[in-house]
């Protein structure tokens, strides 16, 4: 598991070394209120090849943090970027911390929740399986969504369904023992 590059203060704002991949200009505006950072906006699900090429180049130069909205379109964008840029960093924020009565998005989160999300980035790798499907099932993380969300929160992988949780835990090389220790 890799941590983010929040590297210090500049003009009373935390500086983030990596370029943050967000969905839109409102996300950029919100982040720039609190951080000295640069973003690449995907334009939501309308992300094109030119934007994806910019993201790939940004990763080569400075690294990227994928920080999309905690909803289905945000997850879709996260998957597209992850496929093009394996081993990039990911920041997640809970839906409850990034919403209004009608909308969900990074632009609705408060400063403390944004700092928390960006300081607990994770990197997913494609290495060997660290947790078998049988071990995962033995934890009852499929049937008990509250328990699964708690594990997702403790490992900073964002709330997700059982299959995605299993995949992300393996991508982070989390073992059965690691999970049991965090559940105690």
mmCIF file of C-alpha atoms in Angstrom:
data_model
loop_
_atom_site.group_PDB
_atom_site.id
_atom_site.type_symbol
_atom_site.label_atom_id
_atom_site.label_comp_id
_atom_site.label_asym_id
_atom_site.label_seq_id
_atom_site.Cartn_x
_atom_site.Cartn_y
_atom_site.Cartn_z
ATOM 1 C CA UNK A 1 0.000 0.000 0.000
ATOM 2 C CA UNK A 2 1.414 3.350 -1.008
ATOM 3 C CA UNK A 3 0.691 6.690 0.587
ATOM 4 C CA UNK A 4 0.018 9.980 -1.200
ATOM 5 C CA UNK A 5 2.457 12.713 -1.952
ATOM 6 C CA UNK A 6 1.068 15.484 0.235
ATOM 7 C CA UNK A 7 4.476 17.041 0.729
ATOM 8 C CA UNK A 8 4.132 20.252 2.693
ATOM 9 C CA UNK A 9 2.643 23.676 2.879
ATOM 10 C CA UNK A 10 2.855 26.393 0.261
ATOM 11 C CA UNK A 11 0.999 29.631 0.915
ATOM 12 C CA UNK A 12 -0.920 27.930 3.778
ATOM 13 C CA UNK A 13 -2.024 25.110 1.483
ATOM 14 C CA UNK A 14 -0.865 21.507 1.392
ATOM 15 C CA UNK A 15 1.172 20.782 -1.738
ATOM 16 C CA UNK A 16 0.407 17.651 -3.719
ATOM 17 C CA UNK A 17 3.189 16.468 -5.992
ATOM 18 C CA UNK A 18 1.095 14.203 -8.212
ATOM 19 C CA UNK A 19 -1.457 15.462 -10.716
ATOM 20 C CA UNK A 20 -4.987 14.686 -9.548
ATOM 21 C CA UNK A 21 -7.396 13.195 -12.079
ATOM 22 C CA UNK A 22 -10.903 14.532 -11.409
ATOM 23 C CA UNK A 23 -14.155 14.575 -13.350
ATOM 24 C CA UNK A 24 -14.825 18.274 -13.798
ATOM 25 C CA UNK A 25 -14.033 21.917 -13.165
ATOM 26 C CA UNK A 26 -16.046 22.051 -9.933
ATOM 27 C CA UNK A 27 -13.833 19.308 -8.503
ATOM 28 C CA UNK A 28 -10.731 21.235 -9.583
ATOM 29 C CA UNK A 29 -12.048 24.444 -8.039
ATOM 30 C CA UNK A 30 -12.813 22.698 -4.731
ATOM 31 C CA UNK A 31 -9.382 21.051 -4.488
ATOM 32 C CA UNK A 32 -7.560 24.288 -5.344
ATOM 33 C CA UNK A 33 -9.356 26.002 -2.450
ATOM 34 C CA UNK A 34 -7.390 23.827 -0.024
ATOM 35 C CA UNK A 35 -4.368 22.454 -1.897
ATOM 36 C CA UNK A 36 -1.548 23.666 -4.064
ATOM 37 C CA UNK A 37 -2.200 21.109 -6.815
ATOM 38 C CA UNK A 38 -2.734 20.520 -10.495
ATOM 39 C CA UNK A 39 -5.586 18.514 -11.968
ATOM 40 C CA UNK A 40 -6.622 16.911 -15.204
ATOM 41 C CA UNK A 41 -10.374 16.979 -15.783
ATOM 42 C CA UNK A 42 -11.841 13.994 -17.609
ATOM 43 C CA UNK A 43 -15.066 15.748 -18.565
ATOM 44 C CA UNK A 44 -16.924 12.991 -16.783
ATOM 45 C CA UNK A 45 -17.733 9.878 -18.787
ATOM 46 C CA UNK A 46 -17.089 11.894 -21.954
ATOM 47 C CA UNK A 47 -13.338 11.379 -21.466
ATOM 48 C CA UNK A 48 -11.621 11.106 -24.849
ATOM 49 C CA UNK A 49 -8.340 9.620 -26.090
ATOM 50 C CA UNK A 50 -6.581 12.991 -25.920
ATOM 51 C CA UNK A 51 -7.382 13.313 -22.213
ATOM 52 C CA UNK A 52 -6.309 9.734 -21.562
ATOM 53 C CA UNK A 53 -2.981 10.416 -23.319
ATOM 54 C CA UNK A 54 -2.480 13.499 -21.098
ATOM 55 C CA UNK A 55 -3.140 11.354 -18.032
ATOM 56 C CA UNK A 56 -0.608 8.734 -19.191
ATOM 57 C CA UNK A 57 2.007 11.438 -19.799
ATOM 58 C CA UNK A 58 1.283 13.113 -16.453
ATOM 59 C CA UNK A 59 1.840 9.783 -14.724
ATOM 60 C CA UNK A 60 5.224 9.400 -16.408
ATOM 61 C CA UNK A 61 6.299 12.894 -15.387
ATOM 62 C CA UNK A 62 4.878 13.344 -11.873
ATOM 63 C CA UNK A 63 2.527 10.495 -11.054
ATOM 64 C CA UNK A 64 -1.243 10.728 -10.807
ATOM 65 C CA UNK A 65 -3.891 10.294 -8.167
ATOM 66 C CA UNK A 66 -7.293 9.186 -9.460
ATOM 67 C CA UNK A 67 -9.897 11.003 -7.343
ATOM 68 C CA UNK A 68 -13.287 10.584 -8.987
ATOM 69 C CA UNK A 69 -16.754 10.985 -7.525
ATOM 70 C CA UNK A 70 -18.019 8.145 -5.300
ATOM 71 C CA UNK A 71 -20.718 7.042 -7.745
ATOM 72 C CA UNK A 72 -21.102 4.700 -10.709
ATOM 73 C CA UNK A 73 -19.741 7.103 -13.377
ATOM 74 C CA UNK A 74 -16.776 7.892 -11.117
ATOM 75 C CA UNK A 75 -16.017 4.186 -10.748
ATOM 76 C CA UNK A 76 -16.251 3.719 -14.511
ATOM 77 C CA UNK A 77 -13.718 6.522 -15.096
ATOM 78 C CA UNK A 78 -11.469 5.058 -12.376
ATOM 79 C CA UNK A 79 -11.483 1.692 -14.211
ATOM 80 C CA UNK A 80 -10.636 3.319 -17.569
ATOM 81 C CA UNK A 81 -7.726 5.260 -16.092
ATOM 82 C CA UNK A 82 -6.487 2.222 -14.128
ATOM 83 C CA UNK A 83 -6.480 0.123 -17.291
ATOM 84 C CA UNK A 84 -4.345 2.731 -19.071
ATOM 85 C CA UNK A 85 -2.123 3.549 -16.080
ATOM 86 C CA UNK A 86 -1.552 0.446 -13.933
ATOM 87 C CA UNK A 87 -0.107 1.086 -10.472
ATOM 88 C CA UNK A 88 -1.391 4.673 -10.284
ATOM 89 C CA UNK A 89 -2.550 6.032 -6.931
ATOM 90 C CA UNK A 90 -6.211 6.149 -5.942
ATOM 91 C CA UNK A 91 -7.969 8.387 -3.422
ATOM 92 C CA UNK A 92 -11.455 7.500 -2.222
ATOM 93 C CA UNK A 93 -14.060 9.450 -0.303
ATOM 94 C CA UNK A 94 -17.256 8.070 1.181
ATOM 95 C CA UNK A 95 -20.517 9.130 -0.501
ATOM 96 C CA UNK A 96 -21.803 10.465 2.813
ATOM 97 C CA UNK A 97 -18.861 12.879 2.972
ATOM 98 C CA UNK A 98 -19.253 14.163 -0.587
ATOM 99 C CA UNK A 99 -22.903 14.927 -1.101
ATOM 100 C CA UNK A 100 -25.711 17.402 -0.908
ATOM 101 C CA UNK A 101 -29.393 16.476 -0.766
ATOM 102 C CA UNK A 102 -29.447 15.966 -4.536
ATOM 103 C CA UNK A 103 -25.871 15.460 -5.754
ATOM 104 C CA UNK A 104 -22.746 13.494 -4.944
ATOM 105 C CA UNK A 105 -19.252 14.614 -5.867
ATOM 106 C CA UNK A 106 -15.783 15.645 -4.755
ATOM 107 C CA UNK A 107 -16.833 19.297 -4.998
ATOM 108 C CA UNK A 108 -19.239 18.823 -2.061
ATOM 109 C CA UNK A 109 -16.651 17.457 0.413
ATOM 110 C CA UNK A 110 -15.189 19.521 3.244
ATOM 111 C CA UNK A 111 -11.502 20.270 3.713
ATOM 112 C CA UNK A 112 -10.859 17.669 6.426
ATOM 113 C CA UNK A 113 -12.442 14.860 4.406
ATOM 114 C CA UNK A 114 -10.460 15.847 1.298
ATOM 115 C CA UNK A 115 -7.219 15.891 3.302
ATOM 116 C CA UNK A 116 -8.054 12.460 4.737
ATOM 117 C CA UNK A 117 -8.806 11.007 1.298
ATOM 118 C CA UNK A 118 -5.661 12.407 -0.322
ATOM 119 C CA UNK A 119 -3.373 11.414 2.542
ATOM 120 C CA UNK A 120 -4.518 7.785 2.470
ATOM 121 C CA UNK A 121 -4.084 7.002 -1.214
ATOM 122 C CA UNK A 122 -3.638 3.401 -2.236
ATOM 123 C CA UNK A 123 -1.906 1.769 -5.177
ATOM 124 C CA UNK A 124 -3.292 -1.385 -6.717
ATOM 125 C CA UNK A 125 -0.833 -3.867 -8.202
ATOM 126 C CA UNK A 126 -1.434 -6.837 -10.444
ATOM 127 C CA UNK A 127 0.748 -9.255 -8.477
ATOM 128 C CA UNK A 128 -0.185 -12.720 -7.275
ATOM 129 C CA UNK A 129 -3.280 -13.351 -5.215
ATOM 130 C CA UNK A 130 -2.715 -12.633 -1.515
ATOM 131 C CA UNK A 131 -6.231 -13.611 -0.430
ATOM 132 C CA UNK A 132 -8.100 -16.593 -1.813
ATOM 133 C CA UNK A 133 -11.779 -16.457 -2.690
ATOM 134 C CA UNK A 134 -12.479 -19.056 0.037
ATOM 135 C CA UNK A 135 -10.672 -16.922 2.638
ATOM 136 C CA UNK A 136 -12.616 -13.889 1.486
ATOM 137 C CA UNK A 137 -15.918 -15.763 1.739
ATOM 138 C CA UNK A 138 -15.008 -16.988 5.245
ATOM 139 C CA UNK A 139 -14.983 -13.353 6.404
ATOM 140 C CA UNK A 140 -18.661 -12.909 5.382
ATOM 141 C CA UNK A 141 -17.835 -9.740 3.462
ATOM 142 C CA UNK A 142 -20.256 -10.648 0.671
ATOM 143 C CA UNK A 143 -23.332 -11.115 2.849
ATOM 144 C CA UNK A 144 -22.618 -8.443 5.453
ATOM 145 C CA UNK A 145 -22.323 -5.127 3.585
ATOM 146 C CA UNK A 146 -21.769 -3.163 6.803
ATOM 147 C CA UNK A 147 -18.762 -5.341 7.642
ATOM 148 C CA UNK A 148 -17.497 -5.089 4.037
ATOM 149 C CA UNK A 149 -17.793 -1.287 4.030
ATOM 150 C CA UNK A 150 -15.916 -1.191 7.329
ATOM 151 C CA UNK A 151 -13.063 -3.228 5.793
ATOM 152 C CA UNK A 152 -13.120 -1.020 2.682
ATOM 153 C CA UNK A 153 -12.887 2.058 4.897
ATOM 154 C CA UNK A 154 -10.038 0.666 7.000
ATOM 155 C CA UNK A 155 -7.998 -0.147 3.878
ATOM 156 C CA UNK A 156 -9.015 3.119 2.110
ATOM 157 C CA UNK A 157 -10.316 1.368 -1.013
ATOM 158 C CA UNK A 158 -13.693 3.072 -1.236
ATOM 159 C CA UNK A 159 -17.033 1.376 -0.645
ATOM 160 C CA UNK A 160 -17.602 -1.355 -3.199
ATOM 161 C CA UNK A 161 -19.447 -4.558 -3.882
ATOM 162 C CA UNK A 162 -18.027 -7.929 -2.814
ATOM 163 C CA UNK A 163 -16.293 -8.800 -6.064
ATOM 164 C CA UNK A 164 -14.602 -5.396 -6.344
ATOM 165 C CA UNK A 165 -13.605 -5.516 -2.667
ATOM 166 C CA UNK A 166 -11.957 -8.922 -3.212
ATOM 167 C CA UNK A 167 -10.119 -7.620 -6.284
ATOM 168 C CA UNK A 168 -8.907 -4.406 -4.611
ATOM 169 C CA UNK A 169 -7.731 -6.197 -1.469
ATOM 170 C CA UNK A 170 -5.712 -8.577 -3.643
ATOM 171 C CA UNK A 171 -4.336 -5.715 -5.711
ATOM 172 C CA UNK A 172 -3.030 -4.211 -2.478
ATOM 173 C CA UNK A 173 -1.602 -7.584 -1.401
ATOM 174 C CA UNK A 174 -3.800 -7.661 1.728
ATOM 175 C CA UNK A 175 -3.825 -11.043 3.457
ATOM 176 C CA UNK A 176 -6.452 -12.817 5.544
ATOM 177 C CA UNK A 177 -4.350 -12.023 8.624
ATOM 178 C CA UNK A 178 -4.250 -8.308 7.720
ATOM 179 C CA UNK A 179 -8.041 -8.214 7.512
ATOM 180 C CA UNK A 180 -8.550 -10.148 10.740
ATOM 181 C CA UNK A 181 -6.201 -7.774 12.562
ATOM 182 C CA UNK A 182 -8.111 -4.693 11.383
ATOM 183 C CA UNK A 183 -11.448 -6.255 12.338
ATOM 184 C CA UNK A 184 -10.352 -6.885 15.943
#
